[in-house]
XYZ file of C-alpha atoms in Angstrom:
300
model
C 128.148 100.840 107.852
C 130.121 100.412 111.168
C 131.854 103.703 110.355
C 128.512 105.031 109.560
C 127.347 104.537 113.224
C 129.954 105.845 115.075
C 129.759 109.110 113.577
C 126.158 109.237 114.502
C 127.269 109.046 117.564
C 130.580 111.011 117.839
C 128.124 113.613 116.966
C 125.743 113.127 119.372
C 128.134 113.130 122.117
C 129.556 115.364 121.050
C 126.654 117.796 121.464
C 124.945 115.356 124.580
C 128.482 117.033 126.456
C 127.891 120.651 124.733
C 124.291 121.143 124.685
C 123.951 123.787 126.888
C 123.490 126.338 124.412
C 122.338 129.717 126.693
C 125.474 130.428 126.974
C 125.853 133.371 124.319
C 122.712 134.396 126.417
C 124.360 134.328 129.667
C 128.067 134.884 128.922
C 129.254 131.930 131.191
C 130.119 128.058 131.791
C 126.680 125.982 133.535
C 126.711 125.472 136.330
C 123.835 123.289 137.876
C 123.724 119.785 138.747
C 124.519 117.326 135.771
C 128.253 119.676 135.715
C 128.217 117.327 139.300
C 128.969 114.261 136.120
C 132.084 113.453 134.462
C 131.594 113.118 130.736
C 133.110 109.573 129.644
C 135.392 111.264 127.107
C 137.694 114.474 126.902
C 135.643 117.683 127.747
C 136.501 120.845 129.451
C 134.481 122.197 132.234
C 134.911 125.541 131.817
C 133.320 125.029 128.150
C 130.694 127.618 127.933
C 128.372 124.879 126.269
C 129.568 121.985 128.260
C 127.146 120.712 130.332
C 129.729 117.499 132.303
C 132.655 117.631 134.727
C 136.044 116.353 132.695
C 137.395 113.639 134.313
C 140.905 114.571 134.045
C 139.644 118.196 136.021
C 138.144 116.336 138.712
C 141.018 113.961 139.511
C 143.419 117.024 139.766
C 140.996 118.642 142.145
C 141.250 115.700 144.360
C 144.719 115.927 144.225
C 145.125 119.390 144.678
C 143.278 119.325 147.602
C 143.961 116.235 149.017
C 146.178 118.079 151.893
C 142.899 120.081 153.434
C 140.780 116.725 152.131
C 142.381 114.283 154.830
C 142.518 117.453 157.718
C 138.538 116.843 157.177
C 137.928 113.658 156.337
C 137.023 114.800 152.748
C 137.553 111.565 149.942
C 134.003 110.791 148.166
C 134.773 113.192 145.256
C 138.337 111.874 144.372
C 136.532 107.902 144.321
C 133.734 109.120 143.552
C 135.502 110.070 139.552
C 137.791 107.540 139.997
C 134.945 104.479 140.477
C 133.397 105.509 137.750
C 136.501 105.844 135.406
C 137.606 102.233 137.157
C 133.008 101.049 136.013
C 133.574 102.451 132.437
C 137.179 100.824 132.396
C 136.767 97.245 133.694
C 133.739 96.754 131.078
C 134.822 98.507 127.602
C 138.283 99.454 127.816
C 139.423 102.389 126.214
C 136.607 102.835 124.006
C 134.926 105.673 125.145
C 138.129 107.678 122.850
C 136.222 106.009 119.669
C 133.017 106.184 120.192
C 132.179 109.136 123.029
C 135.543 111.508 122.869
C 134.921 114.887 121.320
C 138.366 116.416 121.408
C 138.730 112.500 119.542
C 136.319 113.043 116.683
C 138.102 116.427 115.801
C 141.224 115.130 115.584
C 139.757 112.460 113.200
C 138.100 114.984 111.357
C 140.909 117.219 110.747
C 143.793 113.730 109.928
C 141.126 113.957 106.570
C 142.315 117.151 105.066
C 144.730 115.628 102.505
C 148.150 115.944 103.341
C 151.572 113.762 103.351
C 151.707 111.355 106.302
C 153.683 110.613 109.319
C 153.555 107.655 111.666
C 155.187 108.784 115.127
C 158.149 106.435 117.047
C 156.199 103.613 119.277
C 157.728 104.654 122.372
C 156.387 107.846 122.786
C 153.002 106.534 123.107
C 154.029 105.549 126.461
C 154.646 109.336 127.443
C 150.512 109.514 127.768
C 151.363 107.280 131.268
C 154.021 110.377 132.598
C 151.011 112.758 131.572
C 148.711 110.770 133.794
C 151.390 110.082 136.601
C 153.048 113.913 136.651
C 150.480 116.330 135.559
C 147.305 114.439 137.074
C 148.765 112.690 140.504
C 152.611 113.905 141.277
C 152.426 117.769 140.324
C 148.938 118.444 142.352
C 149.496 116.863 145.982
C 153.019 117.696 146.162
C 153.937 120.939 144.786
C 151.296 123.475 147.285
C 150.323 126.351 148.804
C 151.077 127.836 152.629
C 147.347 126.053 153.035
C 148.204 122.645 151.664
C 146.450 122.678 148.160
C 147.499 122.723 144.881
C 146.680 123.307 141.377
C 145.719 121.360 138.781
C 148.626 121.742 136.079
C 147.707 119.732 133.306
C 144.321 122.247 132.526
C 146.869 124.866 132.850
C 149.628 124.333 131.671
C 148.777 121.342 128.687
C 145.208 120.565 128.132
C 145.275 122.429 124.419
C 141.058 120.884 124.459
C 140.124 123.232 127.750
C 141.992 125.847 125.782
C 140.306 124.982 122.796
C 136.916 124.673 124.243
C 136.817 126.689 127.066
C 139.827 129.592 126.722
C 139.144 131.135 123.075
C 135.472 130.942 123.512
C 135.427 132.389 126.645
C 137.354 135.303 125.570
C 134.717 136.183 123.340
C 132.247 136.163 125.523
C 133.968 138.357 128.333
C 136.181 141.104 126.423
C 136.922 142.174 129.858
C 139.038 138.718 130.414
C 141.348 139.703 127.840
C 142.666 141.844 130.041
C 144.608 138.924 131.736
C 146.036 137.593 128.462
C 149.876 136.396 129.290
C 152.808 134.399 129.193
C 150.630 132.135 130.520
C 147.763 131.956 127.955
C 150.481 132.051 125.135
C 151.729 129.590 125.693
C 148.659 126.892 125.635
C 147.773 128.166 121.979
C 151.440 127.433 121.308
C 150.694 123.721 122.701
C 146.890 124.263 120.839
C 148.364 124.934 117.380
C 151.440 122.042 117.486
C 148.033 119.645 118.171
C 145.955 121.208 115.434
C 149.105 121.359 113.252
C 150.175 117.682 113.917
C 146.285 116.584 113.984
C 146.328 117.072 109.704
C 149.832 115.106 109.521
C 149.215 112.072 112.425
C 146.758 109.690 113.286
C 145.518 111.331 117.221
C 148.573 112.740 117.887
C 146.946 114.083 121.568
C 145.126 110.109 122.191
C 148.462 108.571 121.499
C 151.183 110.984 123.002
C 150.016 112.716 125.435
C 145.607 112.677 126.629
C 145.281 110.995 130.171
C 142.577 109.939 130.264
C 143.229 107.410 127.360
C 146.215 106.604 129.737
C 143.239 105.396 132.341
C 141.412 103.429 129.607
C 144.357 101.987 128.414
C 145.269 100.119 131.735
C 142.065 98.252 130.933
C 141.890 96.644 127.516
C 143.657 92.956 128.645
C 141.050 92.628 131.407
C 137.791 94.919 130.165
C 134.683 92.716 130.199
C 134.298 93.366 125.771
C 137.870 92.809 124.057
C 138.951 92.196 120.940
C 140.101 88.489 119.206
C 143.080 88.066 116.968
C 143.163 84.719 114.791
C 146.519 84.008 113.718
C 145.093 81.327 111.604
C 142.833 82.874 109.522
C 145.828 86.289 109.546
C 147.544 86.537 106.366
C 149.541 89.669 107.437
C 148.296 91.994 104.833
C 148.175 95.402 107.183
C 144.575 96.244 106.179
C 144.855 96.557 109.567
C 147.159 98.873 110.075
C 146.459 101.151 107.215
C 142.917 101.762 108.000
C 143.279 101.839 112.789
C 142.523 106.011 113.637
C 145.275 104.895 116.291
C 148.225 103.321 114.113
C 148.210 100.296 116.137
C 148.927 96.474 114.407
C 146.141 94.268 115.512
C 148.681 91.590 114.120
C 151.045 91.882 116.994
C 148.428 92.260 119.956
C 144.423 92.247 120.070
C 143.505 95.113 122.485
C 147.227 96.804 123.011
C 147.175 100.103 124.780
C 146.515 102.338 122.253
C 143.585 100.469 120.511
C 140.427 102.751 121.058
C 138.077 99.446 120.126
C 136.289 101.810 116.800
C 136.130 97.968 115.244
C 137.374 99.813 112.149
C 139.722 96.579 112.016
C 136.878 94.414 112.382
C 133.917 95.154 109.906
C 136.469 97.549 107.624
C 139.210 95.895 107.161
C 140.432 92.071 107.628
C 137.961 90.233 104.976
C 139.912 86.989 106.165
C 137.819 87.151 109.649
C 141.357 87.385 111.614
C 139.553 89.224 113.623
C 136.814 88.877 116.377
C 135.342 90.904 119.204
C 133.712 88.412 122.895
C 131.680 89.418 125.734
C 132.678 88.085 128.854
C 134.351 84.998 127.439
C 131.491 84.608 124.906
C 131.850 85.790 121.577
C 129.433 87.003 119.206
C 127.849 86.510 116.484
C 129.492 88.442 113.127
C 128.108 91.568 111.969
C 130.742 92.857 109.606
C 129.308 93.767 105.926
C 130.271 92.120 103.182
C 133.068 93.735 100.632
C 131.444 93.723 96.665
C 132.795 90.856 95.503
C 135.309 92.182 92.049
C 134.048 90.315 89.162
C 136.123 88.313 86.889
C 137.358 89.336 84.499
C 135.615 88.496 80.940
C 137.334 85.943 78.718
C-alpha cells in the first residue's frame, strides 16, 4: 500500500540525510563535499551525522552575509539555494514534507502515541509565513554588526530540529561544550520540549504553524507540475480525507491547499468514492488506488 511505501521512503531519506557514521570516532560534524548540497527536507547542518546542508540555514547565511556579499559581488550561493527550492517546489510543491523530511517523519511517529487529540485554529497555519519573512529574511539581513554581518536567527533561537539533531548530540560528543551552556541553550531546549509535547496531541504542529521550509514549498502547491485534483460531483462530504490527513486538511474545501503535503493518504486510503485524483502537467494519471475489502452482506 501507499502508506507502506511512504514509510520506507521516509526512513531511507532520514538515513541518507544522516549517513555519516564516523561521527562517534571523529566527535565532529561531517564537512566533506556533500555539505555543499542542500537536502530537500529539514535536517540540521550541524547534526554530527548530517551529510548535506539545511536549505533554511543556507538561506539565512545568504541574507546574513548579503551586505558584504554585495560589496564583493557574491550572490551565487543564495541564488543556488533559491533555485534549488524553486525547482523542487515547481515540480512537486510541498511533497518533500511528506516523503523526505526527517523532522516531519518524527512528528508523524510521535503523534501515534495514544492520547486525546486536538485541532489548531486555522489562522495559525499562516504563522509559518511570518517565521519565513521575519526569521529567515528580514532579521538576518537587517540586524547586523559593525561589519555588516547578521546571524542565523531561526537556527539560533527557534529551530527545534537543530536542538534535537545537533545541540544535544554535540554536547554528548564534546563535553567541553557544556561549559558554554547558558540561557540561549535553555531557551532552545524549552522550544524543543514544547513541540515534542504538542506532537503527541496535534498533527504535525511544527510543519503547520512554524516551518519556513514548508512555507516556501507551499507557495508552489497550486502551480506545480504535480497537483491534486478534487471531483466535487463524486464527493459526499464524508470527511474521511480530513480525519486521515496528517496535516488536518479538508480536501473537499479545495485541492492543493497550502498545508497539503501530497502524502496521497486521502487518495489511496480515505476516499472510496473516487473524488480525489492527481495529475502531472495537467494530465490525469491512471488510478493506483488499492481497493478496500468489501464488507460481507449479512446472512439471511
